[in-house]
Short mmCIF file of C-alpha atoms in Angstrom, two decimals:
data_model
loop_
_atom_site.label_atom_id
_atom_site.label_comp_id
_atom_site.label_asym_id
_atom_site.label_seq_id
_atom_site.Cartn_x
_atom_site.Cartn_y
_atom_site.Cartn_z
CA MET A 1 15.87 -20.78 -4.84
CA GLU A 2 12.36 -19.85 -6.03
CA GLU A 3 10.79 -22.49 -3.76
CA THR A 4 12.74 -21.18 -0.76
CA PHE A 5 11.69 -17.57 -1.45
CA SER A 6 8.07 -18.66 -1.92
CA SER A 7 8.09 -20.63 1.34
CA ILE A 8 9.53 -17.70 3.31
CA MET A 9 7.00 -15.21 1.93
CA ASN A 10 4.08 -17.58 2.50
CA ALA A 11 5.16 -18.14 6.09
CA LEU A 12 5.57 -14.41 6.74
CA GLY A 13 2.30 -13.63 5.00
CA GLY A 14 0.37 -16.18 7.00
CA PHE A 15 2.01 -14.96 10.19
CA PHE A 16 1.17 -11.37 9.23
CA GLU A 17 -2.45 -11.94 8.26
CA PHE A 18 -3.97 -14.61 10.46
CA GLY A 19 -1.28 -16.16 12.60
CA PHE A 20 0.31 -15.63 15.96
CA ILE A 21 0.43 -11.83 15.87
CA TRP A 22 -3.31 -11.41 15.41
CA ARG A 23 -4.24 -14.18 17.84
CA LEU A 24 -2.05 -12.34 20.32
CA ALA A 25 -3.82 -9.09 19.41
CA PHE A 26 -7.25 -10.49 20.21
CA LEU A 27 -5.93 -12.06 23.41
CA TYR A 28 -4.60 -8.62 24.29
CA ILE A 29 -8.06 -7.18 23.79
CA LEU A 30 -9.83 -9.98 25.66
CA ASP A 31 -7.25 -10.29 28.38
CA ALA A 32 -9.46 -10.69 31.43
CA LYS A 33 -8.23 -14.25 31.82
CA PHE A 34 -4.73 -14.09 30.34
CA GLU A 35 -3.62 -10.63 31.61
CA ILE A 36 -1.70 -9.99 28.39
CA ARG A 37 -1.59 -6.22 28.89
CA ALA A 38 -0.07 -6.52 32.33
CA LYS A 39 2.57 -8.98 31.07
CA ILE A 40 3.58 -6.74 28.15
CA ALA A 41 3.67 -3.69 30.40
CA LYS A 42 5.88 -5.54 32.89
CA TRP A 43 8.21 -6.79 30.14
CA GLY A 44 8.38 -3.36 28.51
CA GLY A 45 8.20 -4.74 24.97
CA ALA A 46 10.91 -5.20 22.37
CA PRO A 47 13.56 -2.47 21.97
CA ASP A 48 12.70 0.14 19.32
CA SER A 49 15.54 -1.04 17.06
CA ALA A 50 14.29 -4.64 17.07
CA ALA A 51 10.68 -3.50 16.62
CA LEU A 52 11.68 -1.39 13.60
CA ILE A 53 13.23 -4.42 11.88
CA LEU A 54 10.04 -6.40 12.49
CA TYR A 55 7.91 -3.55 11.13
CA PHE A 56 10.00 -3.60 7.94
CA ILE A 57 9.59 -7.37 7.61
CA PHE A 58 5.82 -7.30 8.11
CA TRP A 59 5.44 -4.26 5.86
CA TYR A 60 7.10 -6.23 3.03
CA ALA A 61 5.12 -9.37 3.83
CA GLY A 62 1.84 -7.44 3.96
CA ASN A 63 2.52 -5.70 0.66
CA THR A 64 3.41 -8.90 -1.19
CA LYS A 65 0.45 -10.77 0.27
CA TYR A 66 -1.90 -7.89 -0.60
CA ASN A 67 -0.86 -8.20 -4.25
CA GLU A 68 -1.41 -11.96 -4.11
CA TYR A 69 -4.82 -11.69 -2.42
CA ASN A 70 -5.87 -8.87 -4.74
CA LYS A 71 -5.10 -11.07 -7.74
CA GLY A 72 -6.97 -13.95 -6.06
CA ALA A 73 -10.06 -11.78 -5.54
CA LEU A 74 -10.02 -10.55 -9.15
CA ASP A 75 -9.51 -14.09 -10.46
CA ALA A 76 -12.42 -15.33 -8.33
CA VAL A 77 -14.84 -12.94 -10.08
CA GLY A 78 -13.54 -13.74 -13.57
CA GLY A 79 -10.55 -11.44 -14.06
CA LYS A 80 -10.21 -8.03 -15.68
CA THR A 81 -12.89 -8.65 -18.32
CA ALA A 82 -15.62 -9.73 -15.83
CA GLY A 83 -16.76 -6.18 -15.12
CA LEU A 84 -16.30 -6.37 -11.35
CA THR A 85 -12.92 -4.70 -10.80
CA MET A 86 -14.41 -1.51 -9.32
CA THR A 87 -16.58 -3.66 -7.06
CA ILE A 88 -13.54 -5.54 -5.74
CA SER A 89 -11.69 -2.27 -5.14
CA THR A 90 -14.66 -0.75 -3.30
CA MET A 91 -15.30 -3.84 -1.17
CA GLN A 92 -11.63 -3.89 -0.16
CA LEU A 93 -12.09 -0.34 1.13
CA GLY A 94 -15.26 -1.60 2.84
CA VAL A 95 -13.14 -4.13 4.73
CA CYS A 96 -10.75 -1.29 5.67
CA ALA A 97 -13.69 0.79 6.93
CA ALA A 98 -15.03 -2.13 8.99
CA TYR A 99 -11.59 -2.71 10.52
CA ALA A 100 -11.25 0.99 11.37
CA GLY A 101 -14.62 0.84 13.15
CA PHE A 102 -13.48 -2.26 15.03
CA LEU A 103 -10.40 -0.40 16.30
CA TRP A 104 -12.60 2.36 17.71
CA LEU A 105 -14.93 -0.20 19.24
CA ILE A 106 -12.10 -1.78 21.22
CA GLY A 107 -10.25 1.53 21.73
CA SER A 108 -6.89 -0.01 20.86
CA ASN A 109 -4.74 -0.57 17.76
CA PRO A 110 -2.82 -3.89 17.83
CA ILE A 111 -0.48 -3.05 14.91
CA LYS A 112 2.52 -2.48 17.21
CA LEU A 113 2.30 -6.13 18.29
CA CYS A 114 4.03 -6.83 14.96
CA GLY A 115 7.10 -5.36 16.66
CA PHE A 116 6.35 -7.09 19.98
CA GLN A 117 5.45 -3.78 21.59
CA ALA A 118 2.34 -2.79 23.50
CA PRO A 119 -0.49 -1.46 21.30
CA ASP A 120 -1.39 2.22 21.39
CA PRO A 121 -4.86 3.36 22.44
CA GLN A 122 -7.09 4.45 19.55
CA PRO A 123 -10.08 6.38 20.90
CA ILE A 124 -12.78 7.77 18.61
CA PRO A 125 -11.50 11.13 17.31
CA SER A 126 -13.25 14.33 18.33
CA SER A 127 -13.23 15.64 14.77
CA THR A 128 -15.78 18.23 13.66
CA THR A 129 -17.88 18.17 10.49
CA ASN A 130 -15.53 20.77 9.07
CA ASP A 131 -12.55 18.47 9.78
CA ILE A 132 -14.23 15.67 7.84
CA ILE A 133 -14.96 18.01 4.92
CA LYS A 134 -11.32 19.13 4.87
CA THR A 135 -10.25 15.47 4.85
CA GLY A 136 -12.48 14.89 1.81
CA PRO A 137 -9.85 15.73 -0.86
CA VAL A 138 -7.35 13.33 0.74
CA ALA A 139 -10.00 10.59 0.88
CA PHE A 140 -11.08 11.21 -2.73
CA CYS A 141 -7.49 10.92 -3.95
CA ALA A 142 -6.95 7.82 -1.77
CA ALA A 143 -10.07 6.19 -3.23
CA ALA A 144 -9.09 7.06 -6.81
CA ALA A 145 -5.46 5.92 -6.34
CA HIS A 146 -6.59 2.62 -4.83
CA SER A 147 -9.17 1.85 -7.52
CA ALA A 148 -6.77 2.80 -10.32
CA SER A 149 -4.11 0.53 -8.78
CA VAL A 150 -6.53 -2.41 -8.65
CA PHE A 151 -7.39 -1.86 -12.34
CA ALA A 152 -3.68 -1.59 -13.24
CA LEU A 153 -2.67 -4.72 -11.35
CA GLY A 154 -5.69 -6.55 -12.74
CA GLY A 155 -4.52 -5.70 -16.24
CA ASP A 156 -0.99 -7.04 -15.80
CA PRO A 157 0.35 -7.58 -12.25
CA LEU A 158 4.00 -7.39 -13.36
CA PHE A 159 3.91 -4.47 -15.78
CA GLY A 160 1.47 -2.66 -13.47
CA GLN A 161 4.07 -2.80 -10.69
CA ILE A 162 6.75 -1.41 -13.01
CA VAL A 163 4.48 1.49 -14.04
CA LYS A 164 3.63 2.20 -10.40
CA ALA A 165 7.36 2.36 -9.66
CA GLY A 166 7.39 5.53 -11.77
CA GLU A 167 5.30 7.44 -9.22
CA PRO A 168 7.94 10.19 -8.66
CA VAL A 169 7.53 11.35 -12.27
CA LEU A 170 3.81 12.08 -11.84
CA SER A 171 4.52 13.46 -8.37
CA ALA A 172 7.01 15.95 -9.82
CA VAL A 173 4.51 17.05 -12.50
CA VAL A 174 1.58 17.37 -10.07
CA ASN A 175 3.54 19.24 -7.41
CA THR A 176 5.10 21.61 -9.96
CA ILE A 177 1.84 22.50 -11.71
CA PHE A 178 -0.70 22.43 -8.87
CA TYR A 179 1.30 23.13 -5.70
CA ALA A 180 4.16 25.33 -6.97
CA SER A 181 6.60 22.86 -5.44
CA PRO A 182 8.93 21.62 -8.18
CA PRO A 183 11.63 19.03 -7.44
CA SER A 184 15.24 20.12 -7.07
CA VAL A 185 17.45 20.17 -10.17
CA ALA A 186 19.18 17.01 -8.94
CA LYS A 187 15.86 15.21 -8.54
CA ALA A 188 14.66 16.43 -11.94
CA CYS A 189 17.78 14.93 -13.54
CA CYS A 190 16.72 11.50 -12.20
CA LEU A 191 13.29 11.58 -13.87
CA PRO A 192 14.50 10.57 -17.37
CA LEU A 193 15.98 7.42 -15.82
CA ILE A 194 12.60 6.42 -14.38
CA VAL A 195 10.71 7.22 -17.60
CA GLY A 196 13.33 5.42 -19.68
CA GLY A 197 13.11 2.33 -17.48
CA VAL A 198 9.32 2.12 -17.77
CA CYS A 199 9.54 2.69 -21.54
CA PHE A 200 12.13 -0.07 -22.00
CA ALA A 201 10.00 -2.45 -19.90
CA SER A 202 7.18 -1.74 -22.40
CA MET A 203 9.31 -2.98 -25.31
CA LYS A 204 9.35 -6.40 -26.87
CA ALA A 205 11.79 -7.77 -29.43
CA ASP A 206 10.27 -8.73 -32.78
CA PRO A 207 11.24 -12.40 -33.35
CA ILE A 208 11.51 -11.84 -37.13
CA THR A 209 13.26 -8.50 -37.50
CA GLY A 210 15.01 -8.45 -34.13
CA GLY A 211 13.92 -4.84 -33.68
CA TYR A 212 12.02 -3.51 -30.69
CA VAL A 213 8.34 -2.59 -30.72
CA LEU A 214 6.11 -1.20 -27.99
CA LYS A 215 3.97 -3.98 -26.54
CA PHE A 216 2.27 -3.62 -23.20
CA ASP A 217 -1.06 -3.98 -21.42
CA THR A 218 -2.83 -0.66 -21.96
CA THR A 219 -5.01 -1.13 -18.85
CA ALA A 220 -1.91 -1.54 -16.67
CA LEU A 221 -0.25 1.52 -18.24
CA TYR A 222 -3.16 3.97 -18.21
CA PHE A 223 -4.52 3.04 -14.80
CA GLY A 224 -1.00 2.78 -13.36
CA LEU A 225 -0.35 6.37 -14.45
CA MET A 226 -3.71 7.45 -12.99
CA ALA A 227 -2.84 5.73 -9.70
CA ASN A 228 0.50 7.54 -9.59
CA ALA A 229 -1.13 10.91 -10.28
CA PHE A 230 -3.80 10.50 -7.60
CA ALA A 231 -1.18 9.21 -5.14
CA ALA A 232 0.77 12.43 -5.75
CA PHE A 233 -2.33 14.57 -5.14
CA LYS A 234 -3.11 12.55 -2.01
CA GLY A 235 0.39 13.09 -0.59
CA SER A 236 0.26 16.85 -1.15
CA GLU A 237 -3.31 17.22 0.15
CA ASN A 238 -2.46 15.15 3.23
CA LYS A 239 0.59 17.31 3.91
CA LYS A 240 -1.59 20.44 3.59
CA LEU A 241 -4.23 18.96 5.91
CA MET A 242 -1.73 18.06 8.62
CA THR A 243 -0.36 21.62 8.78
CA ASP A 244 -3.57 22.50 10.64
CA LYS A 245 -2.56 21.79 14.24
CA ALA A 246 -6.13 21.96 15.54
CA ILE A 247 -7.31 19.23 13.13
CA LYS A 248 -4.26 17.16 13.97
CA GLU A 249 -5.03 17.45 17.69
CA ARG A 250 -8.70 16.51 17.26
CA TYR A 251 -7.76 13.43 15.23
CA LYS A 252 -5.72 12.20 18.22
CA GLY A 253 -3.03 10.51 16.12
CA VAL A 254 -2.07 9.40 12.63
CA GLY A 255 -3.92 6.11 13.12
CA ASN A 256 -7.24 7.92 13.46
CA GLN A 257 -6.60 10.17 10.48
CA TYR A 258 -5.83 7.11 8.35
CA ALA A 259 -8.96 5.34 9.65
CA VAL A 260 -11.20 8.30 8.76
CA THR A 261 -9.57 8.58 5.33
CA GLU A 262 -10.27 4.91 4.55
CA ILE A 263 -13.90 5.16 5.70
CA LEU A 264 -14.46 8.25 3.53
CA ALA A 265 -12.66 6.57 0.62
CA PHE A 266 -15.13 3.68 0.86
CA LEU A 267 -18.13 6.03 0.96
CA ILE A 268 -16.76 7.94 -2.06
CA SER A 269 -16.11 4.74 -4.02
CA LEU A 270 -19.56 3.26 -3.32
CA PRO A 271 -21.62 5.49 -5.67
CA VAL A 272 -18.94 5.17 -8.38
CA MET A 273 -19.18 1.38 -8.08
CA LEU A 274 -22.98 1.47 -8.28
CA ALA A 275 -22.91 3.82 -11.28
CA THR A 276 -20.33 1.81 -13.25
CA GLU A 277 -20.96 -1.79 -12.14
CA GLY A 278 -24.28 -1.64 -10.31
CA ASN A 279 -25.94 -3.95 -12.84
CA MET A 280 -23.30 -6.58 -11.96
CA PHE A 281 -23.83 -6.35 -8.19
CA PRO A 282 -26.32 -9.28 -8.02
CA THR A 283 -23.70 -11.39 -9.82
CA PHE A 284 -21.09 -10.29 -7.27
CA ILE A 285 -23.37 -11.21 -4.34
CA LYS A 286 -24.02 -14.63 -5.86
CA LEU A 287 -20.28 -15.21 -6.29
CA LEU A 288 -19.61 -13.96 -2.75
CA THR A 289 -22.08 -16.43 -1.26
CA THR A 290 -20.87 -19.40 -3.33
CA SER A 291 -17.11 -18.85 -3.67
CA PRO A 292 -14.91 -19.42 -0.59
CA ALA A 293 -11.92 -18.18 -2.65
CA LEU A 294 -13.61 -14.82 -3.24
CA ARG A 295 -14.62 -14.41 0.41
CA PHE A 296 -11.14 -15.23 1.69
CA ASN A 297 -9.19 -13.15 -0.85
CA LEU A 298 -11.52 -10.15 -0.56
CA VAL A 299 -11.28 -9.95 3.24
CA ALA A 300 -7.57 -10.82 3.26
CA SER A 301 -6.70 -8.21 0.60
CA GLY A 302 -8.66 -5.50 2.43
CA LEU A 303 -7.00 -6.29 5.75
CA ALA A 304 -3.55 -6.57 4.18
CA PHE A 305 -4.00 -3.21 2.44
CA TYR A 306 -4.93 -1.46 5.69
CA LEU A 307 -2.24 -3.10 7.78
CA TYR A 308 0.72 -2.80 5.42
CA ASN A 309 -0.01 0.90 4.90
CA GLU A 310 -0.02 1.42 8.66
CA LEU A 311 3.30 -0.42 8.94
CA ALA A 312 4.78 1.58 6.04
CA THR A 313 3.86 4.83 7.81
CA MET A 314 5.37 3.61 11.08
CA THR A 315 8.67 2.57 9.49
CA ILE A 316 9.12 5.62 7.26
CA LYS A 317 8.47 7.97 10.21
CA LYS A 318 11.26 6.29 12.18
CA THR A 319 13.92 6.24 9.42
CA SER A 320 15.96 8.69 7.37
CA ALA A 321 15.04 9.59 3.78
CA VAL A 322 17.86 7.41 2.42
CA THR A 323 16.82 4.38 4.50
CA ALA A 324 13.18 4.86 3.48
CA SER A 325 14.25 5.07 -0.17
CA VAL A 326 16.26 1.85 0.04
CA ALA A 327 13.36 0.17 1.85
CA ASN A 328 10.86 1.21 -0.82
CA THR A 329 13.21 0.03 -3.56
CA ALA A 330 13.69 -3.36 -1.91
CA LYS A 331 9.90 -3.66 -1.45
CA ARG A 332 9.23 -3.14 -5.15
CA VAL A 333 11.85 -5.72 -6.12
CA ILE A 334 10.40 -8.27 -3.68
CA VAL A 335 6.84 -7.65 -4.91
CA LEU A 336 7.90 -8.04 -8.55
CA ILE A 337 9.67 -11.33 -7.87
CA TRP A 338 6.75 -12.58 -5.75
CA MET A 339 4.13 -11.72 -8.37
CA SER A 340 6.25 -13.38 -11.05
CA LEU A 341 6.21 -16.56 -8.94
CA ILE A 342 2.48 -16.31 -8.17
CA THR A 343 1.41 -15.70 -11.76
CA GLY A 344 3.84 -18.23 -13.20
CA LYS A 345 4.78 -15.52 -15.69
CA PRO A 346 8.52 -14.83 -15.73
CA LEU A 347 9.72 -11.30 -16.26
CA THR A 348 10.99 -10.74 -19.80
CA PHE A 349 14.55 -9.51 -20.37
CA GLU A 350 13.15 -6.08 -21.22
CA GLN A 351 11.04 -5.99 -18.05
CA LYS A 352 14.01 -7.01 -15.89
CA VAL A 353 16.26 -4.32 -17.38
CA GLY A 354 13.50 -1.69 -17.46
CA ALA A 355 12.43 -2.40 -13.89
CA THR A 356 16.04 -2.24 -12.68
CA ILE A 357 16.56 1.15 -14.35
CA ALA A 358 13.20 2.57 -13.19
CA ILE A 359 13.46 1.34 -9.59
CA GLY A 360 17.10 2.42 -9.39
CA GLY A 361 16.05 5.85 -10.68
CA VAL A 362 13.34 6.06 -8.00
CA MET A 363 15.86 5.19 -5.31
CA LEU A 364 18.28 7.85 -6.59
CA TYR A 365 15.45 10.39 -6.89
CA SER A 366 14.42 9.81 -3.27
CA ALA A 367 17.92 10.00 -1.82
CA ILE A 368 19.94 12.36 -4.05
CA ASP A 369 19.23 15.62 -2.21
CA ASP A 370 20.28 14.12 1.13
CA LEU A 371 23.36 12.52 -0.42
CA LEU A 372 24.44 15.81 -2.04
CA LYS A 373 23.82 17.66 1.23
CA LYS A 374 26.04 15.21 3.12
CA MET A 375 28.77 15.50 0.47
CA LYS A 376 28.61 19.29 0.69
CA THR A 377 28.82 19.18 4.50
CA LYS A 378 31.86 16.89 4.37
CA SER A 379 33.65 19.10 1.83
CA ASN A 380 33.11 22.12 4.07
#
C-alpha cells in the first residue's frame, strides 16, 4: 500500500514540476511552429468541472512535493543545525521572484494548463509606488510565515505539519485582538479540539511508568506557531488590501498581486538572511556550486511553493467553504502520510490520534457556520 501511494505521488509530482504540463507550457509560449494557442482556442479547453478536479490533484501533488523538496534542500546544506535555514527560505522566495518576473516577460501565466485550459494573460501591473507600499504588510507577513514554516518543518517535518494544522487557533486570536473580528461562538467551540489534538500529538508514553510526558521538537512547535500567527496576519492584511478597488484594478488580477507579494517577500527576507546567516553565505555558495542535490531541491521547492499556492487560490475561489475545508483537511492528511514515507519515520500512536483530532477540528471549524446555516434554513 505504501509503495503504491509513493509511486502515485512521485508520478504526480514529476508531472506537476517538470513533466508534460510544463513542456506544454513552454511550447504554448514558443508556439510559432506548433501553433499551440490556436489549437487550444479551437478546442476550447477542458470543461470547468474537469479542470477543477485537475487543479485539486495538482495542488495536492505540488504541496506534497514542496515538502519533500524543502526537506531535500535543508538536508543538502546539513540540516537544521547547519545554520543555513534562513538562507534556504530566502532563496526559495528568490526562485518565486524570478518565476514571477518570467511570467511578466512572456506576458502569460501557464498555470491553467494544469486543468487543460488556455493560460490567462499576465501583463505587468500598472501599480503605483503607493500600491507597493500598501502591499508591504502582506509581503512582510508572507515572508515571515514562509521562513517560520521552513524552520518548523526543518525541526521535525511530521510534528511541524501537525502544529501548522492548528492555524485557525492563532487566526482566531489575531483577528479578535488586532482586527476586532472574533470567530462565531460555534467556531470558538471548535478551538479546544484543535489545541487538544496538537497537545496530544506532543505527548509520549514513558516506557517505565506508562504515564504520558510532553516530548516534542521545540523548533517545530515555536516556529510552527509563529508561522500560523503570521499567516493569520497575512490573510487579514490581504483582505484589507483587496477592499481597495483601485489597487485591485491596477494589479490586473490575483496572479499579479501574488507575484508582487512574492517579490517583495524575497526583498524583505534578504537583509534578514544577511544579518542572521551572512557569515555562512560563502559556505552556501560553495555548496550550491558543488551539490547537484541542493541546486535541484532549491529550485524545485521554490517553483513548487509558487505553483501550489496559485493552484490552491484557484480551487478555493471556485468551491464552497465546506468543499474547501474538506480539501484542506485531505491535503494535510496526504502531506503527513507522504512525509512519514519520505523521512522513514512512522507517526507515533499519539501523533496519529492528535493529528486526527486537530485536523478534524480544523475541518469542523471551517465548515460549522455554513452547516448550521443550512440546518437553520431547512428547519424554517
